[in-house]
Coordinates of C-alpha atoms in Angstrom, one line a residue:
Chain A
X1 CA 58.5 -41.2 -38.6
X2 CA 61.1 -41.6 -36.2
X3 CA 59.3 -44.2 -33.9
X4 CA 58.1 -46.1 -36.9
X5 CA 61.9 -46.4 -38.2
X6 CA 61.9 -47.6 -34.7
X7 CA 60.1 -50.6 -34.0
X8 CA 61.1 -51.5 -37.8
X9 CA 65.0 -51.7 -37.0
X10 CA 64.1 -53.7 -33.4
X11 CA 61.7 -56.0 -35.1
X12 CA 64.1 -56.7 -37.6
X13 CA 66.3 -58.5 -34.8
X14 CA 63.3 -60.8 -33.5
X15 CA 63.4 -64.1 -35.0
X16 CA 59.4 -64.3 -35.8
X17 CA 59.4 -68.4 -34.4
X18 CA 59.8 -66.3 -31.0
X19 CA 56.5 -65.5 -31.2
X20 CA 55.9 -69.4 -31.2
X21 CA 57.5 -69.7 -28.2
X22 CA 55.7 -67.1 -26.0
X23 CA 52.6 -68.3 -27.4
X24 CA 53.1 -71.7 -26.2
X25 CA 54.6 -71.2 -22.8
X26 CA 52.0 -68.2 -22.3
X27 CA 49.1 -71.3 -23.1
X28 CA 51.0 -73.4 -20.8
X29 CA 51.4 -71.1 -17.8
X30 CA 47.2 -70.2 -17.9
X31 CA 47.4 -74.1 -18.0
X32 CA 49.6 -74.2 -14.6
X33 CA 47.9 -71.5 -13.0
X34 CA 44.4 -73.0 -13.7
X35 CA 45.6 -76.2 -12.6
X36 CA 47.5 -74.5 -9.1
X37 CA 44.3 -72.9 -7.7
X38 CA 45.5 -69.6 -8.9
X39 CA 42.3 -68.7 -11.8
X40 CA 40.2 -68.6 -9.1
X41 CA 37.8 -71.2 -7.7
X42 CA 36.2 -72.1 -11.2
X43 CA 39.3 -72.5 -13.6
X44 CA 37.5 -74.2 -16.2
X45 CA 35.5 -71.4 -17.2
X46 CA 38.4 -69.1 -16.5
X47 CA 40.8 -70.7 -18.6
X48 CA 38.4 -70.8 -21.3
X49 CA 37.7 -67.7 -21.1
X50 CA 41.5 -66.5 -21.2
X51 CA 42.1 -68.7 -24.5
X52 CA 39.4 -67.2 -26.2
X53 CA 40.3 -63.6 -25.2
X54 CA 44.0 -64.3 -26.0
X55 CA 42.5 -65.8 -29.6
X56 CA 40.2 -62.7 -30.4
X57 CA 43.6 -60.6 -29.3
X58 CA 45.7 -62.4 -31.7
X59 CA 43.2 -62.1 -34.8
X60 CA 42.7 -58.6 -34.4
X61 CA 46.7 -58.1 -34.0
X62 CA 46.7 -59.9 -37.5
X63 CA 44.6 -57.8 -38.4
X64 CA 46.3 -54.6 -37.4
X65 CA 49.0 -56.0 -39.4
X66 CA 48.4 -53.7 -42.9
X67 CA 47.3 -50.8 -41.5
X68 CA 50.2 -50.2 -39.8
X69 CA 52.3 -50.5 -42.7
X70 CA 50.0 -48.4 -44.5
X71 CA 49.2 -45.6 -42.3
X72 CA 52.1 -45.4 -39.8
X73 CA 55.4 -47.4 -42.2
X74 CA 55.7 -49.9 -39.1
X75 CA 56.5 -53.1 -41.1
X76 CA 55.5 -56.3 -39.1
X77 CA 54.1 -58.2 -42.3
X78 CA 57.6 -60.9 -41.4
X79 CA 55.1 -61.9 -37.9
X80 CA 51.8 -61.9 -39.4
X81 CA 51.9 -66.0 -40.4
X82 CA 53.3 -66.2 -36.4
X83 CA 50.4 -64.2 -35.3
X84 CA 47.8 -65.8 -37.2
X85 CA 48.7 -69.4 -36.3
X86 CA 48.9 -68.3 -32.6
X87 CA 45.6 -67.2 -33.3
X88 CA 44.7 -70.6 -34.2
X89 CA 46.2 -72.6 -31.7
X90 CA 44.4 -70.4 -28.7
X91 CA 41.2 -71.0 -30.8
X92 CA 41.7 -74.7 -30.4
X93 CA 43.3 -74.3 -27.0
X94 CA 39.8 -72.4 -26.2
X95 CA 38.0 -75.2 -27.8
X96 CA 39.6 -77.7 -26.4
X97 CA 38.8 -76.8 -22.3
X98 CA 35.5 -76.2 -23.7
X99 CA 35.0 -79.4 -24.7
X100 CA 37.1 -81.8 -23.1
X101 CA 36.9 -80.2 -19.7
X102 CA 33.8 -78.1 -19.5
X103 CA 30.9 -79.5 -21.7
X104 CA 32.7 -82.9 -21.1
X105 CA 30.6 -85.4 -23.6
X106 CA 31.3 -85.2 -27.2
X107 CA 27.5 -86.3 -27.8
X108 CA 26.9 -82.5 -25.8
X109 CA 29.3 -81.2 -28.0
X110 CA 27.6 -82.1 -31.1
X111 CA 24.6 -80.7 -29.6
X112 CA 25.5 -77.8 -28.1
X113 CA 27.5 -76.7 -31.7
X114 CA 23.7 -77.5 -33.4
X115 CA 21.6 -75.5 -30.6
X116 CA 23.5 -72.9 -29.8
X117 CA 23.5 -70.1 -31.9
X118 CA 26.6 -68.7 -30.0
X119 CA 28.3 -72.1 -30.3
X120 CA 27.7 -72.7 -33.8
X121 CA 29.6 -68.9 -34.9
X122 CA 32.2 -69.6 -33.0
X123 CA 32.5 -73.2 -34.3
X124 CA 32.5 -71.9 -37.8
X125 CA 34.9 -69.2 -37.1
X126 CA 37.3 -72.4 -36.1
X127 CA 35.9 -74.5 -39.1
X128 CA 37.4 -71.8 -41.0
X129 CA 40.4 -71.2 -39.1
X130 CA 41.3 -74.0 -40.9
X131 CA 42.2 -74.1 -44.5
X132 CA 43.9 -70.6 -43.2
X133 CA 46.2 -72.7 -40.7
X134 CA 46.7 -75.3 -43.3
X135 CA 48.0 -73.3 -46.0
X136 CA 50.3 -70.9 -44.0
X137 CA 53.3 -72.1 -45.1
X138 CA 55.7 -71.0 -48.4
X139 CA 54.9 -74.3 -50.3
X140 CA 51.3 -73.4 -50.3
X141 CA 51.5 -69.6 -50.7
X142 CA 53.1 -70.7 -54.2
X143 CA 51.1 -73.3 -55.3
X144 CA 48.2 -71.5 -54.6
X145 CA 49.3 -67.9 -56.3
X146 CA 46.5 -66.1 -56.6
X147 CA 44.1 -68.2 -54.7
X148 CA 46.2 -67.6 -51.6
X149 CA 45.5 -64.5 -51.0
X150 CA 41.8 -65.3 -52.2
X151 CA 41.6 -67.9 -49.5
X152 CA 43.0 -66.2 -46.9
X153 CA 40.5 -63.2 -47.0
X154 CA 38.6 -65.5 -44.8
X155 CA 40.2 -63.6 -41.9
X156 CA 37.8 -60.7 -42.2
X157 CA 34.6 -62.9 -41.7
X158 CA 36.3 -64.6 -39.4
X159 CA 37.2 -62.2 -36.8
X160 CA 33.7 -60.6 -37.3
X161 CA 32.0 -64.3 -36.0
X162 CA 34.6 -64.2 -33.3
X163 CA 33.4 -60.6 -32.0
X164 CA 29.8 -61.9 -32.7
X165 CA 30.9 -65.1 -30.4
X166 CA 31.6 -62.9 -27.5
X167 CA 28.5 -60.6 -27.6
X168 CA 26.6 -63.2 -27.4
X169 CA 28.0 -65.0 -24.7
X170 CA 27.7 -61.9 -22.2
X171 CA 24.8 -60.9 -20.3
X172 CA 23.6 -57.7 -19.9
X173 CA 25.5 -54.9 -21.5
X174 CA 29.0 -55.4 -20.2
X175 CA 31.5 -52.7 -22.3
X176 CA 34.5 -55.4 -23.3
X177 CA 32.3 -57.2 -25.9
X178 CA 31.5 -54.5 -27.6
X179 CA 34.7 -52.5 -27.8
X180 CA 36.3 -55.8 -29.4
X181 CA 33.2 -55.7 -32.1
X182 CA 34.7 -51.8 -32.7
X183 CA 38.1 -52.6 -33.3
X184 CA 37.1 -55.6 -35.4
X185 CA 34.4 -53.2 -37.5
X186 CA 37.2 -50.3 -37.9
X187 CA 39.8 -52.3 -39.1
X188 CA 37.8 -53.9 -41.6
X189 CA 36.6 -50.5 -42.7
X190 CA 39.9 -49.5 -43.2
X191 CA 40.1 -52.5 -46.3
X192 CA 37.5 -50.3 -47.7
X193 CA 38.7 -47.4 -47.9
X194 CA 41.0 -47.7 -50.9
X195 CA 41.1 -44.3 -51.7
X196 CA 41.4 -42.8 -48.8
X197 CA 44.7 -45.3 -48.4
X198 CA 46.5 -44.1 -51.4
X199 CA 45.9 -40.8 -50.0
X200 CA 47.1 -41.4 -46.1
X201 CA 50.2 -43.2 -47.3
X202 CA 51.2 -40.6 -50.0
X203 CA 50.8 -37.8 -47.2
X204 CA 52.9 -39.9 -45.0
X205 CA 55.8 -40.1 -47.6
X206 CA 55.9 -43.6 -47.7
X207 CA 57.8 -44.7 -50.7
X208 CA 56.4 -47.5 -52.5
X209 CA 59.5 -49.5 -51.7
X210 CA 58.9 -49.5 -48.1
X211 CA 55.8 -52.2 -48.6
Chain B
X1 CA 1.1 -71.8 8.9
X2 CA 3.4 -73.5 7.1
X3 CA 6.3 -76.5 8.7
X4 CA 9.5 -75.9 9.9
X5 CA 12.2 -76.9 7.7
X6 CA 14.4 -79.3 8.9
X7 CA 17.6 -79.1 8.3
X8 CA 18.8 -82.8 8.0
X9 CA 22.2 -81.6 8.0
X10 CA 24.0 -81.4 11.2
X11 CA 27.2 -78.8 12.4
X12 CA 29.1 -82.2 12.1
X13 CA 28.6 -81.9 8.2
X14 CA 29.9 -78.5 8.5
X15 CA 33.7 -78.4 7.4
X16 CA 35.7 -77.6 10.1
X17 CA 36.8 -73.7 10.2
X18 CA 40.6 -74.8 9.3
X19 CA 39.1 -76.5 6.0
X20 CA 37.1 -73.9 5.0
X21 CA 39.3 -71.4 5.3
X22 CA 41.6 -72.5 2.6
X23 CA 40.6 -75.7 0.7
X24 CA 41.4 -74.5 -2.3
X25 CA 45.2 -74.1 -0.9
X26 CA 44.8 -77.8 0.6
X27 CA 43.4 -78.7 -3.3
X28 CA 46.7 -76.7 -4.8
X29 CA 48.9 -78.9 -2.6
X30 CA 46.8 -82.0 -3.6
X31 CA 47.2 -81.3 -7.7
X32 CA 51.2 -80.8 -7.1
X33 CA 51.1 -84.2 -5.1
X34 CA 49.3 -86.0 -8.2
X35 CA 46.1 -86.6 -5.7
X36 CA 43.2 -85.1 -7.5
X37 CA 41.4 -87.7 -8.2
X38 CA 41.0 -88.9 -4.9
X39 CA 40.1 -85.3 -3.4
X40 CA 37.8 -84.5 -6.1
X41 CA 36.8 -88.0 -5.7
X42 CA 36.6 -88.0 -2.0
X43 CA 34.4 -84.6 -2.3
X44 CA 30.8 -85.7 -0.4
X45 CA 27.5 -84.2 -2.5
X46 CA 26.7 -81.5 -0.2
X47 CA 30.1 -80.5 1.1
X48 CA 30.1 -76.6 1.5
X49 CA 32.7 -74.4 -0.7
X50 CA 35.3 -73.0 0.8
X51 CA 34.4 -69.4 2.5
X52 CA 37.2 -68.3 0.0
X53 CA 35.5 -69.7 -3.1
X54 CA 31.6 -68.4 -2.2
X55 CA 33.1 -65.2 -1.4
X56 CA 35.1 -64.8 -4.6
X57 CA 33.3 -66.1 -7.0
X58 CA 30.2 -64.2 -7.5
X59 CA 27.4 -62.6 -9.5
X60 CA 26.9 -58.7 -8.7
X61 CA 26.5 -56.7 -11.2
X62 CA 26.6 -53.4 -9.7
X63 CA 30.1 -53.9 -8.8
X64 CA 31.1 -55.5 -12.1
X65 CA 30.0 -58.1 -14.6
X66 CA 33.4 -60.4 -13.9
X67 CA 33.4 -62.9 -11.5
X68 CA 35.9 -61.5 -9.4
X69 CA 34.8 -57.9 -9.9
X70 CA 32.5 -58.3 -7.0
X71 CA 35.1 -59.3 -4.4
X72 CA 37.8 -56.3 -5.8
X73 CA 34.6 -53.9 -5.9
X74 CA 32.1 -54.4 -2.9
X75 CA 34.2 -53.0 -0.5
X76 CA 33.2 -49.6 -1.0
X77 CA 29.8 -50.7 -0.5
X78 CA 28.4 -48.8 2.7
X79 CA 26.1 -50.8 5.0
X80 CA 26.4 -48.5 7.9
X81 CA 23.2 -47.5 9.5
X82 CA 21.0 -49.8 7.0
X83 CA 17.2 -49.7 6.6
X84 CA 14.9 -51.8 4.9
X85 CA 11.7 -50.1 3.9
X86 CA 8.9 -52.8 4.2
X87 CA 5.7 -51.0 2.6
X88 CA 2.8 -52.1 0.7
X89 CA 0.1 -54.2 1.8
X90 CA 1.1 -55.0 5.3
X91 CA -0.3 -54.2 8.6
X92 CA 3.2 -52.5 10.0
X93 CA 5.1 -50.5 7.2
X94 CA 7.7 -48.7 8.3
X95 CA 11.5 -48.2 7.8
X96 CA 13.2 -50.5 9.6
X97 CA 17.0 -51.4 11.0
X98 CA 18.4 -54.8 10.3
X99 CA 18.1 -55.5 14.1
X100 CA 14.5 -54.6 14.2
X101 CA 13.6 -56.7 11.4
X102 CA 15.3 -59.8 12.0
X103 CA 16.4 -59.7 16.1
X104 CA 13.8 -61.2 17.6
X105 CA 13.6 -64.4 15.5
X106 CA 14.8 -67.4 15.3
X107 CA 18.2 -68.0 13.3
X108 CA 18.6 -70.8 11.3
X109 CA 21.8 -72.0 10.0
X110 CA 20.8 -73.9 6.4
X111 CA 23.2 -75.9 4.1
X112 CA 21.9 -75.2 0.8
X113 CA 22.9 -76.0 -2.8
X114 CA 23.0 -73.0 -4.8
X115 CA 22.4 -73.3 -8.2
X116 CA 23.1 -70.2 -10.7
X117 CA 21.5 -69.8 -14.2
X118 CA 25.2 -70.2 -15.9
X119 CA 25.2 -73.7 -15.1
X120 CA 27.3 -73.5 -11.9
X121 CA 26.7 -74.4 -8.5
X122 CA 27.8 -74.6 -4.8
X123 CA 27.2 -75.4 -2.1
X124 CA 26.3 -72.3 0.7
X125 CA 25.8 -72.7 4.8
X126 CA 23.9 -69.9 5.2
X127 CA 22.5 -68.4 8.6
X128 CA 19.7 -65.9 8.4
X129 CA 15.9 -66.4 9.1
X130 CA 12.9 -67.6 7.6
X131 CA 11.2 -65.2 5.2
X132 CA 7.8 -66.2 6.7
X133 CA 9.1 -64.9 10.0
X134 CA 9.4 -61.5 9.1
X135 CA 6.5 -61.5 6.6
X136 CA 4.1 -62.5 9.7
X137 CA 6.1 -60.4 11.7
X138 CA 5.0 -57.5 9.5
X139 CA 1.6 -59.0 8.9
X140 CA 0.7 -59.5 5.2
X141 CA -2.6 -58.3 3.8
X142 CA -5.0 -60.5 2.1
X143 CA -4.9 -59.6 -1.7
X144 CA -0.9 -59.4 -1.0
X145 CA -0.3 -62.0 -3.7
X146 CA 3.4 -61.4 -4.3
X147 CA 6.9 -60.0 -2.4
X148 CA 8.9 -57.4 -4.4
X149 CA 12.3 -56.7 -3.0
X150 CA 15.3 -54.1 -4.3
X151 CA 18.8 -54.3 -4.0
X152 CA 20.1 -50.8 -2.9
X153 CA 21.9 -48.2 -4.7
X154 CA 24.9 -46.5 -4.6
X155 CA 26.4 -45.3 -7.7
X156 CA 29.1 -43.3 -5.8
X157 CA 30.7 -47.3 -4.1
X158 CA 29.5 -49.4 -7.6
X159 CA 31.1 -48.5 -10.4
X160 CA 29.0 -51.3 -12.6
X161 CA 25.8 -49.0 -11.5
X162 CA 27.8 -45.7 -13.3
X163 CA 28.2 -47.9 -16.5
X164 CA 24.7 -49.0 -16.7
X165 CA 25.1 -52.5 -17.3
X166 CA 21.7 -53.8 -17.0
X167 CA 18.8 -51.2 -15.3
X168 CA 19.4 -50.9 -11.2
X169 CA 17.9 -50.9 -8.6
X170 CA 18.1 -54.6 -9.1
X171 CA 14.9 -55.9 -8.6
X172 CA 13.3 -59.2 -7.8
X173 CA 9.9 -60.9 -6.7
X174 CA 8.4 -64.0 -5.4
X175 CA 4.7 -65.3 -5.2
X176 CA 3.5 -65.0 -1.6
X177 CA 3.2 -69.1 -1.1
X178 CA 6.6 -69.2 -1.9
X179 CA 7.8 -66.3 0.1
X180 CA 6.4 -68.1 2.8
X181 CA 7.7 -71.3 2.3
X182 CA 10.1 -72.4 4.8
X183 CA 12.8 -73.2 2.8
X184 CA 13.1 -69.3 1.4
X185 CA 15.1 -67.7 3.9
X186 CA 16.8 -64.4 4.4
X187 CA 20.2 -64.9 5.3
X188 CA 22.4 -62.6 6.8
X189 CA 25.5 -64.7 7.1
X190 CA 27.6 -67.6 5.7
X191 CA 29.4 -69.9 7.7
X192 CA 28.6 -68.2 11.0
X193 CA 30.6 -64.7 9.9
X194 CA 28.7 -61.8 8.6
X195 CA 28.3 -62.0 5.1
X196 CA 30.9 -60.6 2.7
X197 CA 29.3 -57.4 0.6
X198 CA 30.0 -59.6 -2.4
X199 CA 27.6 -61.7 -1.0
X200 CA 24.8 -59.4 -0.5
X201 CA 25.5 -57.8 2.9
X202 CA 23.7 -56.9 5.3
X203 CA 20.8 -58.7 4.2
X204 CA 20.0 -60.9 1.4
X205 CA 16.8 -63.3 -0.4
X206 CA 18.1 -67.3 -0.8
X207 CA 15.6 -69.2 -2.4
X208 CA 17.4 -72.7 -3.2
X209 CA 15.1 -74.1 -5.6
X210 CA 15.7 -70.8 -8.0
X211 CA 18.7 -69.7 -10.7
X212 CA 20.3 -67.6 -7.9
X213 CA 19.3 -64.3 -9.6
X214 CA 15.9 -64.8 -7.5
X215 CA 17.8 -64.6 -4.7
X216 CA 18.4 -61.0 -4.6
X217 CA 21.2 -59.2 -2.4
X218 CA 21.4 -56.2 -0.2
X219 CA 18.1 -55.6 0.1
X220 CA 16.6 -52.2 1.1
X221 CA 13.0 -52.4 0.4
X222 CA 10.7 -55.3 0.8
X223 CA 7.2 -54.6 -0.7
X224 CA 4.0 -56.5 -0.6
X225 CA 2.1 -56.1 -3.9
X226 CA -1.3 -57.4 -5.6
X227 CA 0.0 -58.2 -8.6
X228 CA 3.7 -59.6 -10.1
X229 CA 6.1 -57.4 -9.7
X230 CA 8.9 -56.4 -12.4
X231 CA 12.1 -58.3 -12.4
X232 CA 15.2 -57.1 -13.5
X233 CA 16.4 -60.0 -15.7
X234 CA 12.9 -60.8 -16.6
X235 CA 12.4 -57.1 -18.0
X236 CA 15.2 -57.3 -20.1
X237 CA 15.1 -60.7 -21.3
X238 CA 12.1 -62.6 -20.4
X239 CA 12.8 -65.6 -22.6
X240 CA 15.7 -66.2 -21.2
X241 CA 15.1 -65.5 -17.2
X242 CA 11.9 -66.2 -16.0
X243 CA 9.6 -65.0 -13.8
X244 CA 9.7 -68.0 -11.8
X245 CA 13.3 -69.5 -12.5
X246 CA 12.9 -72.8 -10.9
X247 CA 16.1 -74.7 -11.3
X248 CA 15.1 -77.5 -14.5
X249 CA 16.9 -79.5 -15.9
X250 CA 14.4 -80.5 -19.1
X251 CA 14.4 -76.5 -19.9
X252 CA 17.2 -75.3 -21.7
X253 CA 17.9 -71.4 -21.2
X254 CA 18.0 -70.4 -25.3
X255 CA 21.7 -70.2 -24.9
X256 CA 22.8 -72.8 -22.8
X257 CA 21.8 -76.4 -21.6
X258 CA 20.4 -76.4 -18.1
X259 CA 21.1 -80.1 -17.7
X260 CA 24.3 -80.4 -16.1
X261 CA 26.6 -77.9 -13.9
X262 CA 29.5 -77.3 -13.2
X263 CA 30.6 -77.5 -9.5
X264 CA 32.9 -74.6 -8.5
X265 CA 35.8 -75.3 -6.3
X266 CA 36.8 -79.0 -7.9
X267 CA 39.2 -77.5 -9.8
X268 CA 40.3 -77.9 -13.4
X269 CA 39.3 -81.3 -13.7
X270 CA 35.9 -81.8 -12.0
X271 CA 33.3 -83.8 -13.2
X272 CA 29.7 -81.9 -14.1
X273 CA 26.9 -83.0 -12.3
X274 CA 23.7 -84.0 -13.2
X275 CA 21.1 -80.6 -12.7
X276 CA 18.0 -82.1 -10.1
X277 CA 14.8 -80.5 -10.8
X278 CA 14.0 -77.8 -8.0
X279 CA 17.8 -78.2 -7.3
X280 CA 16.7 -81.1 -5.4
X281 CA 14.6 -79.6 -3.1
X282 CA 11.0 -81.8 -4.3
X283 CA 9.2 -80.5 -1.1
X284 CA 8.0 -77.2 -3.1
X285 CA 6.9 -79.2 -6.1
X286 CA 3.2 -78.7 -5.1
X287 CA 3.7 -75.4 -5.2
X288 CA 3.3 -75.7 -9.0
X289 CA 1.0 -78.1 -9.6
X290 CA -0.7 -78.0 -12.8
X291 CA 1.9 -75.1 -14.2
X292 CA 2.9 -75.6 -17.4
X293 CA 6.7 -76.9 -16.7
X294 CA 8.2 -75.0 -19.2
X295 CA 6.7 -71.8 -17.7
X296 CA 8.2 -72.9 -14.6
X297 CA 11.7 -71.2 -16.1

């Protein structure tokens, strides 16, 4: 696949900490334009909203990650620790305005985590977040052998209480929610679908060396 | 008949037209100088939003669930040649033009807080006229126990209405004691300019002491009924919006507390306020006596 062959030879050139960079100075400039008037006249809840939509982004792009590879040979498996630890800092970003500048009381915090069913998955999709965060680095990936990978299968659950998060935040039957859930649900199926993968990637030609 | 409101507010407590225009730009300017604390400080209780914030910040679901999908949206809205179709159990039925209905009484200009059920509030000079003037004007029936009203419909100018977000016409209702009470109004401007479509142009229900979902918007049909009328939100989720929806802060909606809001237009570090019961407004607590507060929500 031409295009594939691509993006594989201009992603080769970008130093994955790049993706660091934009994350944080995309954070900061929401931050700035909250803080400037320009979120509109309630920046609280719009900057919350923006971390957690940039968050839900970022785990489904980790997600996204093997598929590719498998189905369509584009190899971005060197940015996948990048895009998951983005991930988690806009979940803590997202957290953070929630609680520091929206909710505003860490005694309402506590409560609102116990009370509120919405709250509580998307606590416990953070709660989880972390172990993941923790052990995303080389040292842990070898002590950890085959435990790592174990471990870090906590992704799938994870982005499923993140979609859950957002449905039940909405009222009504607003469309974004729910197409979120659909990505989420597909590319989970797709983990499932072991035969069918074998299959797909033989039909593409991909040689086993390209993985 | 019932009082007169009094509006203990004066056009002195009004922010000047310069001010309300573009406080949000004065806030911007404030936050580069280091100032905040002093103008969120500084801010009085019941100083009105900027006509910028209360017209681009809004609930309207037929032009979007977002909070700025209204503003981008409710242009298309056409309020040409509007008609409001008062039927039921009233002495003069009829379909009638926005001058008709509303001419020939007296307009009230009314600084009101306006609470929302997602925990946010303003604060809204609206002009319009008392509820209780047209409903006399009309002459209610007795056995007319409750007001249904309907927001109007044009699927061709709201996009949110082709997508089906929740069922439209949007509907809402009141009890006919407070319908008449002189606090419910129906307003038909903000700040002394005709409101916004975003807003609920031409016409629209403000009933302070209610999650602002009571306080329906572009309103083509205003029936008198025996019994309570459906309500959208209450149809399709009646434990979390009420038939009533008095602003309370001892009842949590099921997904949210109900306690505290937060105040739109302070910017990114405002304090939440304390939520007052009736959103403050304590006159209409004897319209409840002996409810059941949590069926007050």
């Amino acid at each position: 696949m031409a295009i594939a062959d691509h993006i594989n030879r201009v992603s080769r050139r970008i130093p994955p900490w790049t993706i660091y960079i934009a994350a944080l100075a995309w954070a900061g400039w929401l931050f700035w334009l909250g803080l400037s008037g320009n979120l509109g006249p309630e920046p609280i809840n719009a900057l919350e909203r923006e971390y957690g939509s940039i968050a839900l982004k970022l785990l489904i792009a980790g997600l996204c990650v093997t598929p590719l590879r498998t189905y369509f040979g584009v190899n971005l498996l060197r940015f996948r620790r990048q895009i998951g630890l983005s991930a988690f800092f806009f979940v803590v970003a997202h957290f953070s305005v929630w609680a520091l500048l929206d909710v505003q009381s860490f005694g309402r915090v506590w409560t609102e985590i116990v009370k509120r069913p919405y709250v509580t998955v998307g606590m416990a999709a953070l709660v989880m977040l972390i172990p993941l965060a923790l052990t995303s680095n080389n040292a842990s990936i070898r002590k950890l052998g085959k435990n790592w990978r174990r471990l870090h299968w906590l992704t799938y659950p994870i982005a499923v209480l993140a979609g859950i998060h957002y449905i039940w935040l909405v009222k009504g039957f607003p469309l974004e929610p729910f197409i979120y859930m659909a990505i989420i649900v597909v590319l989970l199926a797709l983990r499932f679908l072991p035969k069918r993968k074998k299959l797909a990637s033989k039909r593409s030609g991909q040689p086993q060396s390209a993985r | 008949m019932a009082y007169r409101w009094k509006n203990n507010l004066t056009q002195a407590d009004v922010t000047p037209k310069g001010m309300w225009l573009n406080r949000r730009q004065i806030m911007a300017g404030a936050v580069g100088a280091g100032l905040i604390g002093n103008v969120a400080g500084a801010a009085d209780d019941l100083e009105p939003n900027s006509l910028e914030d209360i017209r681009s910040y809004n609930n309207y679901y037929e032009f979007g669930t977002g909070k700025s999908d209204p503003a981008e949206n409710a242009g298309a809205l056409d309020t040409s040649n509007w008609t409001i179709k008062v039927g039921g159990m009233v002495d003069n039925p009829g379909e009638y033009t926005l001058d008709e209905l509303v001419g020939d009484l007296t307009e009230e200009e009314r600084i009101y807080r306006f609470r929302c059920v997602e925990a946010w509030s303003m604060v809204v000079p609206w002009n319009g006229v008392e509820l209780a003037d047209v409903l006399n004007k009309v002459g209610v029936q007795s056995g007319g126990n409750y007001v249904a009203f309907e927001t109007v419909v044009q699927p061709e100018n709201m996009p949110g209405v082709r997508r089906n977000v929740i069922p439209f016409p949007y509907k809402e209702g009141l009890r006919m004691d407070e319908a008449m009470h002189p606090l419910t109004m129906l307003a038909t401007g903000i700040y002394g300019e005709p409101l916004a479509n975003q807003n609920g142009a031409p016409i629209r229900l403000v009933v302070p002491w209610k999650y602002g979902f009571k306080s329906i918007k572009s309103i083509v049909s205003i029936n008198v009924v025996a019994e309570q009328p459906e309500t959208t939100w209450k149809d399709i989720n009646f434990r979390e919006y009420g038939f009533f929806a008095n602003v309370n802060p001892n009842v949590s909606h099921p997904r949210w507390s109900q306690a505290t809001e937060r105040v739109i237009g302070g910017g990114l570090f405002s304090a939440r306020k304390d939520t007052l019961l009736y959103n403050g407004y304590d006159e209409v607590a004897s319209l409840y006596e002996g409810m059941d507060p949590n069926a007050l929500y």
